[in-house]
PDB file of C-alpha atoms and ligand atoms in Angstrom:
ATOM      1  CA  UNK A   1     -16.213  16.435   6.822  1.00 76.00           C
ATOM      2  CA  UNK A   2     -14.033  13.520   5.717  1.00 89.00           C
ATOM      3  CA  UNK A   3     -11.776  11.917   8.314  1.00 94.00           C
ATOM      4  CA  UNK A   4      -8.448  11.610   6.496  1.00 96.00           C
ATOM      5  CA  UNK A   5      -5.788   9.969   8.650  1.00 97.00           C
ATOM      6  CA  UNK A   6      -2.145   9.058   8.046  1.00 98.00           C
ATOM      7  CA  UNK A   7      -0.323   6.604  10.301  1.00 97.00           C
ATOM      8  CA  UNK A   8       3.342   7.519  10.272  1.00 97.00           C
ATOM      9  CA  UNK A   9       5.992   5.442  11.975  1.00 96.00           C
ATOM     10  CA  UNK A  10       8.693   2.832  11.437  1.00 96.00           C
ATOM     11  CA  UNK A  11       8.018  -0.743  10.365  1.00 95.00           C
ATOM     12  CA  UNK A  12       6.898  -2.744  13.390  1.00 94.00           C
ATOM     13  CA  UNK A  13       5.426   0.221  15.273  1.00 96.00           C
ATOM     14  CA  UNK A  14       1.968  -1.362  15.101  1.00 94.00           C
ATOM     15  CA  UNK A  15       0.567   0.957  12.408  1.00 95.00           C
ATOM     16  CA  UNK A  16      -1.225  -1.828  10.560  1.00 93.00           C
ATOM     17  CA  UNK A  17      -3.028  -3.175  13.613  1.00 92.00           C
ATOM     18  CA  UNK A  18      -3.991   0.287  14.831  1.00 96.00           C
ATOM     19  CA  UNK A  19      -5.046   1.438  11.350  1.00 97.00           C
ATOM     20  CA  UNK A  20      -7.462  -1.472  11.012  1.00 95.00           C
ATOM     21  CA  UNK A  21      -8.975  -0.870  14.451  1.00 96.00           C
ATOM     22  CA  UNK A  22      -9.350   2.828  13.754  1.00 96.00           C
ATOM     23  CA  UNK A  23     -10.940   2.124  10.392  1.00 97.00           C
ATOM     24  CA  UNK A  24     -13.458  -0.277  12.004  1.00 97.00           C
ATOM     25  CA  UNK A  25     -14.320   2.283  14.615  1.00 96.00           C
ATOM     26  CA  UNK A  26     -15.037   5.093  12.169  1.00 96.00           C
ATOM     27  CA  UNK A  27     -16.406   3.046   9.277  1.00 97.00           C
ATOM     28  CA  UNK A  28     -13.715   4.125   6.823  1.00 97.00           C
ATOM     29  CA  UNK A  29     -11.234   1.943   4.902  1.00 98.00           C
ATOM     30  CA  UNK A  30      -7.738   1.118   6.187  1.00 97.00           C
ATOM     31  CA  UNK A  31      -5.447   1.368   3.192  1.00 98.00           C
ATOM     32  CA  UNK A  32      -2.068  -0.342   3.448  1.00 97.00           C
ATOM     33  CA  UNK A  33       0.224   0.122   0.464  1.00 98.00           C
ATOM     34  CA  UNK A  34       2.394  -2.759   1.738  1.00 96.00           C
ATOM     35  CA  UNK A  35      -0.645  -5.107   1.760  1.00 94.00           C
ATOM     36  CA  UNK A  36      -1.645  -3.971  -1.742  1.00 97.00           C
ATOM     37  CA  UNK A  37       1.862  -4.641  -3.058  1.00 97.00           C
ATOM     38  CA  UNK A  38       2.087  -8.034  -1.316  1.00 94.00           C
ATOM     39  CA  UNK A  39      -1.241  -9.005  -2.887  1.00 94.00           C
ATOM     40  CA  UNK A  40       0.132  -8.049  -6.307  1.00 96.00           C
ATOM     41  CA  UNK A  41       3.260 -10.132  -5.687  1.00 95.00           C
ATOM     42  CA  UNK A  42       1.189 -13.116  -4.593  1.00 91.00           C
ATOM     43  CA  UNK A  43      -1.148 -12.812  -7.569  1.00 95.00           C
ATOM     44  CA  UNK A  44       1.862 -12.610  -9.913  1.00 97.00           C
ATOM     45  CA  UNK A  45       0.635  -9.462 -11.687  1.00 98.00           C
ATOM     46  CA  UNK A  46       2.924  -7.227 -13.770  1.00 97.00           C
ATOM     47  CA  UNK A  47       3.144  -4.840 -10.831  1.00 97.00           C
ATOM     48  CA  UNK A  48       3.951  -7.728  -8.479  1.00 97.00           C
ATOM     49  CA  UNK A  49       6.807  -8.908 -10.702  1.00 97.00           C
ATOM     50  CA  UNK A  50       8.239  -5.401 -10.834  1.00 96.00           C
ATOM     51  CA  UNK A  51       8.230  -4.793  -7.086  1.00 97.00           C
ATOM     52  CA  UNK A  52       9.084  -8.201  -5.601  1.00 97.00           C
ATOM     53  CA  UNK A  53      12.893  -7.867  -5.539  1.00 97.00           C
ATOM     54  CA  UNK A  54      12.688  -4.299  -4.216  1.00 97.00           C
ATOM     55  CA  UNK A  55      10.421  -5.372  -1.358  1.00 97.00           C
ATOM     56  CA  UNK A  56      12.533  -8.415  -0.541  1.00 95.00           C
ATOM     57  CA  UNK A  57      15.553  -6.256   0.118  1.00 95.00           C
ATOM     58  CA  UNK A  58      13.563  -3.697   2.125  1.00 95.00           C
ATOM     59  CA  UNK A  59      13.916  -0.815  -0.343  1.00 97.00           C
ATOM     60  CA  UNK A  60      11.187   1.579  -1.376  1.00 98.00           C
ATOM     61  CA  UNK A  61       9.169   1.101  -4.539  1.00 98.00           C
ATOM     62  CA  UNK A  62       9.342   4.133  -6.865  1.00 98.00           C
ATOM     63  CA  UNK A  63       7.186   7.150  -6.026  1.00 98.00           C
ATOM     64  CA  UNK A  64       5.398   7.140  -9.407  1.00 98.00           C
ATOM     65  CA  UNK A  65       4.256   3.547  -9.029  1.00 97.00           C
ATOM     66  CA  UNK A  66       3.026   3.909  -5.483  1.00 98.00           C
ATOM     67  CA  UNK A  67       1.374   7.277  -6.081  1.00 98.00           C
ATOM     68  CA  UNK A  68      -0.708   5.849  -8.937  1.00 98.00           C
ATOM     69  CA  UNK A  69      -1.843   2.951  -6.743  1.00 98.00           C
ATOM     70  CA  UNK A  70      -2.898   5.314  -3.958  1.00 98.00           C
ATOM     71  CA  UNK A  71      -4.569   7.766  -6.334  1.00 98.00           C
ATOM     72  CA  UNK A  72      -6.712   4.972  -7.762  1.00 98.00           C
ATOM     73  CA  UNK A  73      -7.551   3.608  -4.285  1.00 98.00           C
ATOM     74  CA  UNK A  74      -8.501   6.981  -2.770  1.00 97.00           C
ATOM     75  CA  UNK A  75     -10.698   7.672  -5.781  1.00 96.00           C
ATOM     76  CA  UNK A  76     -12.989   4.768  -4.929  1.00 97.00           C
ATOM     77  CA  UNK A  77     -16.388   5.351  -3.434  1.00 97.00           C
ATOM     78  CA  UNK A  78     -15.614   3.901   0.032  1.00 97.00           C
ATOM     79  CA  UNK A  79     -12.832   6.442   0.630  1.00 96.00           C
ATOM     80  CA  UNK A  80     -15.066   9.476   0.086  1.00 94.00           C
ATOM     81  CA  UNK A  81     -15.864   9.796   3.814  1.00 94.00           C
ATOM     82  CA  UNK A  82     -12.263   9.347   4.850  1.00 96.00           C
ATOM     83  CA  UNK A  83      -9.481   6.770   5.151  1.00 98.00           C
ATOM     84  CA  UNK A  84      -6.651   5.569   7.334  1.00 98.00           C
ATOM     85  CA  UNK A  85      -3.429   5.320   5.354  1.00 98.00           C
ATOM     86  CA  UNK A  86      -0.807   2.874   6.615  1.00 97.00           C
ATOM     87  CA  UNK A  87       2.605   2.861   4.925  1.00 97.00           C
ATOM     88  CA  UNK A  88       1.956   5.919   2.765  1.00 98.00           C
ATOM     89  CA  UNK A  89       3.388   8.538   2.447  1.00 98.00           C
ATOM     90  CA  UNK A  90       6.978   7.372   2.881  1.00 98.00           C
ATOM     91  CA  UNK A  91       8.812  10.153   1.008  1.00 98.00           C
ATOM     92  CA  UNK A  92       8.472  13.884   0.696  1.00 97.00           C
ATOM     93  CA  UNK A  93       7.205  13.563  -2.895  1.00 98.00           C
ATOM     94  CA  UNK A  94       4.472  11.186  -1.720  1.00 98.00           C
ATOM     95  CA  UNK A  95       3.498  13.534   1.125  1.00 97.00           C
ATOM     96  CA  UNK A  96       3.252  16.528  -1.211  1.00 97.00           C
ATOM     97  CA  UNK A  97       1.171  14.522  -3.682  1.00 97.00           C
ATOM     98  CA  UNK A  98      -1.172  13.395  -0.920  1.00 97.00           C
ATOM     99  CA  UNK A  99      -1.747  17.004   0.147  1.00 96.00           C
ATOM    100  CA  UNK A 100      -2.653  17.837  -3.443  1.00 96.00           C
ATOM    101  CA  UNK A 101      -4.969  14.802  -3.696  1.00 95.00           C
ATOM    102  CA  UNK A 102      -7.003  15.850  -0.677  1.00 94.00           C
ATOM    103  CA  UNK A 103      -7.017  19.412  -1.915  1.00 88.00           C
ATOM    104  CA  UNK A 104      -5.435  20.932   1.184  1.00 76.00           C
ATOM    105  CA  UNK A 105      -8.155  19.405   3.395  1.00 79.00           C
ATOM    106  CA  UNK A 106      -7.260  18.629   7.003  1.00 89.00           C
ATOM    107  CA  UNK A 107      -5.092  15.545   7.363  1.00 94.00           C
ATOM    108  CA  UNK A 108      -4.625  13.980  10.774  1.00 96.00           C
ATOM    109  CA  UNK A 109      -1.071  12.691  11.045  1.00 97.00           C
ATOM    110  CA  UNK A 110      -0.317  10.260  13.862  1.00 97.00           C
ATOM    111  CA  UNK A 111       3.313   9.308  14.319  1.00 97.00           C
ATOM    112  CA  UNK A 112       3.646   6.079  16.279  1.00 97.00           C
ATOM    113  CA  UNK A 113       7.064   5.972  17.903  1.00 96.00           C
ATOM    114  CA  UNK A 114       8.862   2.850  19.168  1.00 96.00           C
ATOM    115  CA  UNK A 115      12.601   2.430  19.969  1.00 95.00           C
ATOM    116  CA  UNK A 116      14.661   0.603  17.315  1.00 92.00           C
ATOM    117  CA  UNK A 117      15.645  -2.428  19.380  1.00 92.00           C
ATOM    118  CA  UNK A 118      12.014  -3.082  20.253  1.00 94.00           C
ATOM    119  CA  UNK A 119      11.138  -2.842  16.535  1.00 95.00           C
ATOM    120  CA  UNK A 120      13.779  -5.410  15.591  1.00 93.00           C
ATOM    121  CA  UNK A 121      12.525  -7.736  18.318  1.00 92.00           C
ATOM    122  CA  UNK A 122       8.883  -7.369  17.259  1.00 92.00           C
ATOM    123  CA  UNK A 123       9.483  -7.717  13.530  1.00 92.00           C
ATOM    124  CA  UNK A 124      11.819 -10.677  13.606  1.00 89.00           C
ATOM    125  CA  UNK A 125       9.348 -12.651  15.737  1.00 89.00           C
ATOM    126  CA  UNK A 126       6.256 -11.495  13.812  1.00 89.00           C
ATOM    127  CA  UNK A 127       4.206 -14.009  11.845  1.00 91.00           C
ATOM    128  CA  UNK A 128       1.466 -13.284   9.351  1.00 90.00           C
ATOM    129  CA  UNK A 129      -1.215 -15.498   7.854  1.00 90.00           C
ATOM    130  CA  UNK A 130      -0.297 -16.851   4.414  1.00 88.00           C
ATOM    131  CA  UNK A 131      -4.020 -16.961   3.602  1.00 87.00           C
ATOM    132  CA  UNK A 132      -5.514 -13.607   4.652  1.00 87.00           C
ATOM    133  CA  UNK A 133      -2.455 -11.522   5.565  1.00 84.00           C
ATOM    134  CA  UNK A 134      -3.589 -10.925   9.165  1.00 84.00           C
ATOM    135  CA  UNK A 135      -0.849 -10.286  11.700  1.00 84.00           C
ATOM    136  CA  UNK A 136      -0.789 -13.064  14.301  1.00 85.00           C
ATOM    137  CA  UNK A 137      -1.091 -12.250  17.967  1.00 73.00           C
ATOM    138  CA  UNK A 138       2.545 -12.114  19.201  1.00 66.00           C
ATOM    139  CA  UNK A 139       1.621 -14.572  21.967  1.00 63.00           C
ATOM    140  CA  UNK A 140       0.854 -17.321  19.439  1.00 55.00           C
ATOM    141  CA  UNK A 141       3.382 -16.357  16.739  1.00 50.00           C
ATOM    142  CA  UNK A 142       6.092 -18.616  18.106  1.00 53.00           C
ATOM    143  CA  UNK A 143       3.824 -21.612  18.795  1.00 54.00           C
ATOM    144  CA  UNK A 144       4.469 -24.724  16.717  1.00 55.00           C
ATOM    145  CA  UNK A 145       0.895 -25.524  15.761  1.00 53.00           C
ATOM    146  CA  UNK A 146      -0.252 -21.925  15.637  1.00 76.00           C
ATOM    147  CA  UNK A 147      -2.816 -21.078  12.976  1.00 88.00           C
ATOM    148  CA  UNK A 148      -4.460 -17.800  11.991  1.00 89.00           C
ATOM    149  CA  UNK A 149      -7.162 -16.874  14.507  1.00 87.00           C
ATOM    150  CA  UNK A 150      -9.228 -15.290  11.723  1.00 87.00           C
ATOM    151  CA  UNK A 151      -9.199 -17.899   8.953  1.00 92.00           C
ATOM    152  CA  UNK A 152      -7.213 -20.883  10.255  1.00 92.00           C
ATOM    153  CA  UNK A 153      -4.488 -20.314   7.625  1.00 92.00           C
ATOM    154  CA  UNK A 154      -0.814 -21.123   8.078  1.00 91.00           C
ATOM    155  CA  UNK A 155       1.332 -18.545   9.858  1.00 91.00           C
ATOM    156  CA  UNK A 156       4.530 -17.589   8.039  1.00 91.00           C
ATOM    157  CA  UNK A 157       7.318 -15.044   8.360  1.00 91.00           C
ATOM    158  CA  UNK A 158       7.187 -12.168   5.886  1.00 90.00           C
ATOM    159  CA  UNK A 159      10.242 -12.419   3.625  1.00 89.00           C
ATOM    160  CA  UNK A 160      11.293  -8.906   4.665  1.00 93.00           C
ATOM    161  CA  UNK A 161      10.927  -9.594   8.411  1.00 93.00           C
ATOM    162  CA  UNK A 162      14.254 -11.442   8.615  1.00 92.00           C
ATOM    163  CA  UNK A 163      16.553  -9.594  10.995  1.00 91.00           C
ATOM    164  CA  UNK A 164      19.063  -8.434   8.346  1.00 93.00           C
ATOM    165  CA  UNK A 165      16.297  -7.040   6.123  1.00 94.00           C
ATOM    166  CA  UNK A 166      14.570  -5.475   9.144  1.00 94.00           C
ATOM    167  CA  UNK A 167      17.731  -3.479   9.895  1.00 94.00           C
ATOM    168  CA  UNK A 168      17.837  -2.311   6.255  1.00 95.00           C
ATOM    169  CA  UNK A 169      14.177  -1.296   6.397  1.00 96.00           C
ATOM    170  CA  UNK A 170      14.854   0.735   9.531  1.00 96.00           C
ATOM    171  CA  UNK A 171      17.758   2.482   7.788  1.00 97.00           C
ATOM    172  CA  UNK A 172      15.519   3.268   4.814  1.00 97.00           C
ATOM    173  CA  UNK A 173      12.925   4.613   7.238  1.00 97.00           C
ATOM    174  CA  UNK A 174      15.434   6.935   8.918  1.00 96.00           C
ATOM    175  CA  UNK A 175      16.687   8.250   5.593  1.00 97.00           C
ATOM    176  CA  UNK A 176      13.507   8.585   3.532  1.00 96.00           C
ATOM    177  CA  UNK A 177      10.534   8.683   5.894  1.00 96.00           C
ATOM    178  CA  UNK A 178      11.679  10.114   9.239  1.00 95.00           C
ATOM    179  CA  UNK A 179      12.130  13.567   7.612  1.00 96.00           C
ATOM    180  CA  UNK A 180       8.353  13.615   7.069  1.00 97.00           C
ATOM    181  CA  UNK A 181       8.118  14.410  10.766  1.00 96.00           C
ATOM    182  CA  UNK A 182       9.544  17.824   9.899  1.00 95.00           C
ATOM    183  CA  UNK A 183       7.174  18.143   6.946  1.00 96.00           C
ATOM    184  CA  UNK A 184       4.130  17.591   9.185  1.00 96.00           C
ATOM    185  CA  UNK A 185       5.291  18.668  12.632  1.00 94.00           C
ATOM    186  CA  UNK A 186       4.241  22.292  12.437  1.00 93.00           C
ATOM    187  CA  UNK A 187       0.612  21.389  11.660  1.00 93.00           C
ATOM    188  CA  UNK A 188      -1.910  21.455  14.494  1.00 91.00           C
ATOM    189  CA  UNK A 189      -3.201  18.110  13.226  1.00 93.00           C
ATOM    190  CA  UNK A 190       0.091  16.292  13.904  1.00 95.00           C
ATOM    191  CA  UNK A 191       0.382  14.058  16.998  1.00 96.00           C
ATOM    192  CA  UNK A 192       3.133  11.846  18.318  1.00 96.00           C
ATOM    193  CA  UNK A 193       1.933   8.649  19.959  1.00 97.00           C
ATOM    194  CA  UNK A 194       4.075   6.507  22.272  1.00 97.00           C
ATOM    195  CA  UNK A 195       3.810   3.079  20.625  1.00 97.00           C
ATOM    196  CA  UNK A 196       5.968   1.184  23.130  1.00 96.00           C
ATOM    197  CA  UNK A 197       2.939   0.258  25.224  1.00 95.00           C
ATOM    198  CA  UNK A 198       0.319  -2.489  25.111  1.00 94.00           C
ATOM    199  CA  UNK A 199      -1.726  -2.226  21.887  1.00 93.00           C
ATOM    200  CA  UNK A 200      -4.914  -1.393  23.786  1.00 96.00           C
ATOM    201  CA  UNK A 201      -3.328   1.655  25.448  1.00 97.00           C
ATOM    202  CA  UNK A 202      -1.879   2.805  22.143  1.00 97.00           C
ATOM    203  CA  UNK A 203      -5.334   2.516  20.570  1.00 98.00           C
ATOM    204  CA  UNK A 204      -6.909   4.606  23.348  1.00 98.00           C
ATOM    205  CA  UNK A 205      -4.255   7.302  22.890  1.00 97.00           C
ATOM    206  CA  UNK A 206      -4.897   7.315  19.139  1.00 97.00           C
ATOM    207  CA  UNK A 207      -8.676   7.558  19.534  1.00 97.00           C
ATOM    208  CA  UNK A 208      -8.222  10.430  22.026  1.00 96.00           C
ATOM    209  CA  UNK A 209      -6.014  12.250  19.525  1.00 95.00           C
ATOM    210  CA  UNK A 210      -8.470  11.698  16.686  1.00 94.00           C
ATOM    211  CA  UNK A 211     -11.455  12.877  18.734  1.00 93.00           C
ATOM    212  CA  UNK A 212      -9.644  15.986  19.908  1.00 90.00           C
ATOM    213  CA  UNK A 213      -8.486  16.879  16.438  1.00 83.00           C
ATOM    214  CA  UNK A 214     -11.897  16.203  14.923  1.00 76.00           C
ATOM    215  CA  UNK A 215     -13.494  18.548  17.474  1.00 75.00           C
ATOM    216  CA  UNK A 216     -10.844  21.225  16.849  1.00 73.00           C
ATOM    217  CA  UNK A 217     -11.461  20.867  13.102  1.00 66.00           C
ATOM    218  CA  UNK A 218     -15.160  21.655  13.558  1.00 64.00           C
ATOM    219  CA  UNK A 219     -14.568  24.736  15.696  1.00 61.00           C
TER     220      UNK A 219
HETATM  221  P1  AMP B   1       4.997  -2.261   4.723  1.00 78.61           P
HETATM  222  O1  AMP B   1       4.070  -3.421   4.773  1.00 78.61           O
HETATM  223  O2  AMP B   1       4.307  -0.929   4.859  1.00 78.61           O
HETATM  224  O3  AMP B   1       6.167  -2.403   5.650  1.00 78.61           O
HETATM  225  O4  AMP B   1       5.608  -2.238   3.231  1.00 78.61           O
HETATM  226  C1  AMP B   1       6.354  -3.336   2.747  1.00 78.61           C
HETATM  227  C2  AMP B   1       7.209  -2.894   1.571  1.00 78.61           C
HETATM  228  O5  AMP B   1       6.390  -2.396   0.511  1.00 78.61           O
HETATM  229  C3  AMP B   1       8.178  -1.761   1.860  1.00 78.61           C
HETATM  230  O6  AMP B   1       9.390  -2.212   2.445  1.00 78.61           O
HETATM  231  C4  AMP B   1       8.385  -1.187   0.458  1.00 78.61           C
HETATM  232  O7  AMP B   1       9.245  -2.010  -0.316  1.00 78.61           O
HETATM  233  C5  AMP B   1       7.003  -1.302  -0.146  1.00 78.61           C
HETATM  234  N1  AMP B   1       6.169  -0.081   0.106  1.00 78.61           N
HETATM  235  C6  AMP B   1       5.017  -0.017   0.826  1.00 78.61           C
HETATM  236  N2  AMP B   1       4.526   1.226   0.857  1.00 78.61           N
HETATM  237  C7  AMP B   1       5.397   1.989   0.144  1.00 78.61           C
HETATM  238  C8  AMP B   1       5.471   3.376  -0.178  1.00 78.61           C
HETATM  239  N3  AMP B   1       4.543   4.246   0.266  1.00 78.61           N
HETATM  240  N4  AMP B   1       6.517   3.805  -0.930  1.00 78.61           N
HETATM  241  C9  AMP B   1       7.457   2.959  -1.383  1.00 78.61           C
HETATM  242  N5  AMP B   1       7.466   1.642  -1.103  1.00 78.61           N
HETATM  243  C10 AMP B   1       6.449   1.149  -0.345  1.00 78.61           C
END
């Protein structure tokens, strides 16, 4: 059975980091719509030109655009055994489309929760690698000479991680994405994870939830 996982949660909750670790552990792809859009912006493609201003002000890209990107990505060979989605779905229309795409199959939904003030603190001090997009370890983010631990690239601030844009992104999250909790909450495959803990503990809690749900799914 495919292991289809959605990481739900506000920007800065650690979804990206946890999604990649989870994907490594289960040998399935981590699919981040934000990373895909940032790559398009950097490459200067038609899509990139269309979405840049929207992303810079922290708004959501249109459902049609993002749904097509995800449909194409999930259709690829490496996603046949499962996937970890990070940053999708973000609206009710996206969530309903995803259910249709996986044909009503079980979807594990993990909502990573972190208080707002902690999110603002994390995001406005976050640095990512300009070369490979990796998120820098928070301990080295502030360091003057800090370079990406993975590829040695320069660490930069994401244009939408400035504090004013962060607050807008959190407002967008509350309005458009938080209601997805109600969409998913009644399902036995929904779990809330306390994300205000060290990343290692959060990962353990996530793996526990996945293992339990995978076992329940086989029974
Ligand atoms: P993220 O890296 O997930 O925080 O996404 C960065 C930005 O990409 C968001 O602020 C949106 O502008 C856009 N984006 C990413 N995923 C979606 C989505 N599922 N729906 C709409 N916009 C998205």
